[in-house]
Amino acid sequence: MPNMSMIEAIRDALDVAMGADERVVVFGEDVGYFGGVFRVTAGLQRKYGKTRCFDAPINESGIVGAGIGMAVYGLRPVVEIQFADYVYPGYDQIVSEAARIRYRTAGEFTCPMVIRMPSGGGIFGGQTHSQSPEALFTHVTGLKTVVPSNPYDAKGLLLAAIADPDPVIFFEPKRLYNGPFDGHHDRPVASWKGHDLAEVPEGAYQVPLGRAVIRRFGKAATVLTYGTMVHVALAAAEESGIDAEVIDLRSLMPLDLETITASVKKTGRCLVLHEATLTSGFGAELAAQVQAECFFQLEAPVRRVAGWDTPYPHVHEWSYFPGPARVAEALRELVEEV
Amino acid sequence: MGETRQEEFPPLGLNVPEPEVRPGGQPDFSKVQIPKAGSVRRPPVEVDPEEIRDLAFTIIRVLNRDGQAVGPWAEGLALEDEELLKGLRDMMTLRAYDARMLMAQRQQKTSFYMQHLGEEAISCAFPLALRQGDMNFPTYRQAGLLIAAGYPLSTMMNQVYSNEKDPLKGRQMPVLYSTKEFGFFSISGNLATQYIQAVGWAMASAISRDRKISAAWIGDGSTAESDFHAALVFASTYKAPVILNIVNNQWAISTFQGIARGGAGTFAARGLGFGIPALRVDGNDYLAVCAVARWAAERARRNLGPTLIEYVTYRAGGHSTSDDPSAYRPAEESAAWPLGDPILRFKNYLIGRGIWSEDRHAQAEAQIMAEVTQTQKEAEAIGTLHQGHHPSPRDMFEDVYAEMPPHLLRQRHEAGF
């Protein structure tokens, strides 16, 4: 089984999907000849021809809107938004159109498409190349929203997303693109923690949407998180010495409430962790769900750790980023609360 | 830089365009340049777009004042008498349907309606350029596409009434029809979004080495939306087999067309900067619409790429039942519109051709209205907005996703369905 970076795993997923189904087409800014600014689509145009993998004009509404038209026709477009921060010009096409086509036509027209975008910080991208706008999409009915945390899941989730009959927003945490991450910007690590998640099977396999996975078992507290923050949570659990259970949600919509509530009912304490800004973030939804489902088992209020409510700063990004120290401290406070 | 200081000029001032007249004034269309019917050339479809830039600034017309079809765009139309009579009947049906539905709205049987008065020729003639499997991405005033394609009027009414037989299960506002079988993609309330979708659909047809083409529809006002420009970029870049239609009916609710058009000579001229052939046509001339649409469709089918068409027409009614045109334009303006009434003009042509008469017209008018009224009664027997049978509220939770996720299922149970 080959070892892959997340970029290679995503590229492999696209390769597998395009090889298996002629309806799968890939387009976006710079994705064709060059292979994208992160080189995720490198080589796909050479292999599948320029009508199945091609460059788009710099127009996100156009990219999404044209993708919708293709999906309505019967293709399976996978479009790339160069950075999640650039998705806003295409936002109306996603939330008012792609998300609603099945509903407003009573199922006669459908929109099976995937909108991929690199998200999150940790690469000195400043306030226009670091955002995590997942909450803007999980609030929209009709969309599915996915955030992988390792190469194995990235490939399996992307293949599931491409096969899905509904539009899927696929966030790619760019901090994880080129290798594993232990939660510290200055400490690269040799392998993906927990499992050998860099080992990516050849060919097709799917990681089902809507299923969370427990990355670390523990009894003292539950950490609910996803994407880059899974690795921060794992590092924080090690550092703090707290017997924390870390749940990688993988899919925010649909949400695996069953796994979440089973864990929180067991541990009695819950920390919600994400990189996006705190206020009205997806963590608010998680906290509300946990409170509603596990109130009588909770031994302390649900805590949230998130990015500060500021735009992402360039030079101070490691102060903004919810790192292991902040998470460890919050975990300590959480388990110490009576 | 220059020697002149800014202080030497008067202060700057914002230009806000205004129509020629407002209520109380005399309608004035003297600035609308109307060439003689038959006077505009018909280039071959393979023409270099650069060679026909002038066609974006004129008006292609076929029917003259004497009710004759003249000029190069009339030649080769080869419409059979039966097709011509069907065209007239389609327009009359649309007008009768509008009248009944407008009345139904006033009687509070539905929440909202938008009529086509004065614009019937455009959507009724355009389908003559299409084939089975082609797809329209319409906006509000193209119900003629459905009527001409034979979509049941009763189904349209059921949609307007949101009753139990509404194929869209009461989820869309009235007139936001949708039917795959009849090549009519769903209408969105967010304007211009469908324009780029139509281009994407056409690109998909080309990617798939298919033979189908698409048609995008937009009003003059919505050409100001970014998605209109996105569509032109994509259509031009990929030479998508799409017909880009702009219905210029002069008014975007209360805003006159000059606000969206700005300093450009015409809306058709928007296509020129993209290298897209752009034609301007008399939108009240059934035959001219048909001829130009067929020219554009042939270009698309021969893989020659997109064509942009501006239909010059006039919205004789209000924008919708929520609109009051007398508040922003002279009441006599629609009657003063120099391109006349599309039904009257086509009727006169058919009479001149010897296949129609005033008597038959009056008879047909009464018969069509009787049929529409009968269909309306049947639809109302099923239900209207506030009475009769509606889709089950249980349906409200369906079709959000292909499969209902657990949280939605919980909510449906919570709602009691």
PDB file of N, CA and C in Angstrom, chain A residues 143-146 164 209-212 249-257 282, chain B residues 401 403-407:
ATOM      1  N   LEU A 143     -27.001  21.120   1.343  1.00  0.00           N
ATOM      2  CA  LEU A 143     -25.575  20.897   1.120  1.00  0.00           C
ATOM      3  C   LEU A 143     -25.053  19.860   2.095  1.00  0.00           C
ATOM      4  N   LYS A 144     -24.020  19.157   1.680  1.00  0.00           N
ATOM      5  CA  LYS A 144     -23.253  18.313   2.605  1.00  0.00           C
ATOM      6  C   LYS A 144     -21.878  18.944   2.743  1.00  0.00           C
ATOM      7  N   THR A 145     -21.294  18.860   3.926  1.00  0.00           N
ATOM      8  CA  THR A 145     -20.025  19.538   4.176  1.00  0.00           C
ATOM      9  C   THR A 145     -19.051  18.565   4.829  1.00  0.00           C
ATOM     10  N   VAL A 146     -17.869  18.471   4.224  1.00  0.00           N
ATOM     11  CA  VAL A 146     -16.901  17.453   4.615  1.00  0.00           C
ATOM     12  C   VAL A 146     -15.536  18.098   4.851  1.00  0.00           C
ATOM     13  N   ASP A 164     -21.851  10.946  -4.503  1.00  0.00           N
ATOM     14  CA  ASP A 164     -23.064  11.377  -3.801  1.00  0.00           C
ATOM     15  C   ASP A 164     -24.024  12.093  -4.763  1.00  0.00           C
ATOM     16  N   LEU A 209     -20.010   9.421   4.000  1.00  0.00           N
ATOM     17  CA  LEU A 209     -20.317  10.742   4.552  1.00  0.00           C
ATOM     18  C   LEU A 209     -21.252  10.546   5.752  1.00  0.00           C
ATOM     19  N   GLY A 210     -21.074  11.388   6.760  1.00  0.00           N
ATOM     20  CA  GLY A 210     -21.983  11.319   7.902  1.00  0.00           C
ATOM     21  C   GLY A 210     -21.529  10.388   9.005  1.00  0.00           C
ATOM     22  N   ARG A 211     -20.287   9.909   8.929  1.00  0.00           N
ATOM     23  CA  ARG A 211     -19.780   9.023   9.988  1.00  0.00           C
ATOM     24  C   ARG A 211     -18.512   9.611  10.606  1.00  0.00           C
ATOM     25  N   ALA A 212     -18.559   9.817  11.905  1.00  0.00           N
ATOM     26  CA  ALA A 212     -17.369  10.293  12.621  1.00  0.00           C
ATOM     27  C   ALA A 212     -16.503   9.096  13.001  1.00  0.00           C
ATOM     28  N   LEU A 249     -14.797  14.424  13.387  1.00  0.00           N
ATOM     29  CA  LEU A 249     -16.163  14.402  12.835  1.00  0.00           C
ATOM     30  C   LEU A 249     -16.184  14.041  11.345  1.00  0.00           C
ATOM     31  N   ARG A 250     -15.163  14.474  10.593  1.00  0.00           N
ATOM     32  CA  ARG A 250     -15.012  14.217   9.150  1.00  0.00           C
ATOM     33  C   ARG A 250     -16.127  14.830   8.306  1.00  0.00           C
ATOM     34  N   SER A 251     -17.356  14.600   8.695  1.00  0.00           N
ATOM     35  CA  SER A 251     -18.497  15.119   7.952  1.00  0.00           C
ATOM     36  C   SER A 251     -19.313  15.969   8.925  1.00  0.00           C
ATOM     37  N   LEU A 252     -19.451  17.239   8.600  1.00  0.00           N
ATOM     38  CA  LEU A 252     -20.196  18.147   9.490  1.00  0.00           C
ATOM     39  C   LEU A 252     -21.687  18.120   9.160  1.00  0.00           C
ATOM     40  N   MET A 253     -21.986  17.871   7.915  1.00  0.00           N
ATOM     41  CA  MET A 253     -23.386  17.725   7.487  1.00  0.00           C
ATOM     42  C   MET A 253     -23.427  16.663   6.410  1.00  0.00           C
ATOM     43  N   PRO A 254     -24.088  15.529   6.645  1.00  0.00           N
ATOM     44  CA  PRO A 254     -24.773  15.158   7.881  1.00  0.00           C
ATOM     45  C   PRO A 254     -23.778  14.909   9.015  1.00  0.00           C
ATOM     46  N   LEU A 255     -24.272  15.065  10.236  1.00  0.00           N
ATOM     47  CA  LEU A 255     -23.450  14.957  11.430  1.00  0.00           C
ATOM     48  C   LEU A 255     -23.732  13.620  12.122  1.00  0.00           C
ATOM     49  N   ASP A 256     -22.662  12.980  12.579  1.00  0.00           N
ATOM     50  CA  ASP A 256     -22.808  11.685  13.258  1.00  0.00           C
ATOM     51  C   ASP A 256     -23.116  11.919  14.737  1.00  0.00           C
ATOM     52  N   LEU A 257     -24.344  12.254  15.017  1.00  0.00           N
ATOM     53  CA  LEU A 257     -24.739  12.599  16.382  1.00  0.00           C
ATOM     54  C   LEU A 257     -24.626  11.384  17.316  1.00  0.00           C
ATOM     55  N   PHE A 282     -19.293  26.565  13.802  1.00  0.00           N
ATOM     56  CA  PHE A 282     -19.962  25.270  13.834  1.00  0.00           C
ATOM     57  C   PHE A 282     -19.945  24.692  15.251  1.00  0.00           C
TER      58      PHE A 282
ATOM     59  N   TYR B 401     -32.455  16.441   0.412  1.00  0.00           N
ATOM     60  CA  TYR B 401     -31.363  15.562  -0.026  1.00  0.00           C
ATOM     61  C   TYR B 401     -31.991  14.366  -0.725  1.00  0.00           C
ATOM     62  N   GLU B 403     -31.475  11.316   0.030  1.00  0.00           N
ATOM     63  CA  GLU B 403     -31.932  10.503   1.160  1.00  0.00           C
ATOM     64  C   GLU B 403     -32.080  11.385   2.374  1.00  0.00           C
ATOM     65  N   MET B 404     -33.153  11.213   3.119  1.00  0.00           N
ATOM     66  CA  MET B 404     -33.381  12.102   4.248  1.00  0.00           C
ATOM     67  C   MET B 404     -32.389  11.799   5.377  1.00  0.00           C
ATOM     68  N   PRO B 405     -31.563  12.774   5.764  1.00  0.00           N
ATOM     69  CA  PRO B 405     -30.613  12.521   6.844  1.00  0.00           C
ATOM     70  C   PRO B 405     -31.334  12.477   8.198  1.00  0.00           C
ATOM     71  N   PRO B 406     -30.682  11.866   9.198  1.00  0.00           N
ATOM     72  CA  PRO B 406     -31.366  11.640  10.494  1.00  0.00           C
ATOM     73  C   PRO B 406     -31.928  12.914  11.122  1.00  0.00           C
ATOM     74  N   HIS B 407     -31.195  14.025  11.015  1.00  0.00           N
ATOM     75  CA  HIS B 407     -31.692  15.230  11.702  1.00  0.00           C
ATOM     76  C   HIS B 407     -32.988  15.739  11.071  1.00  0.00           C
TER      77      HIS B 407
END
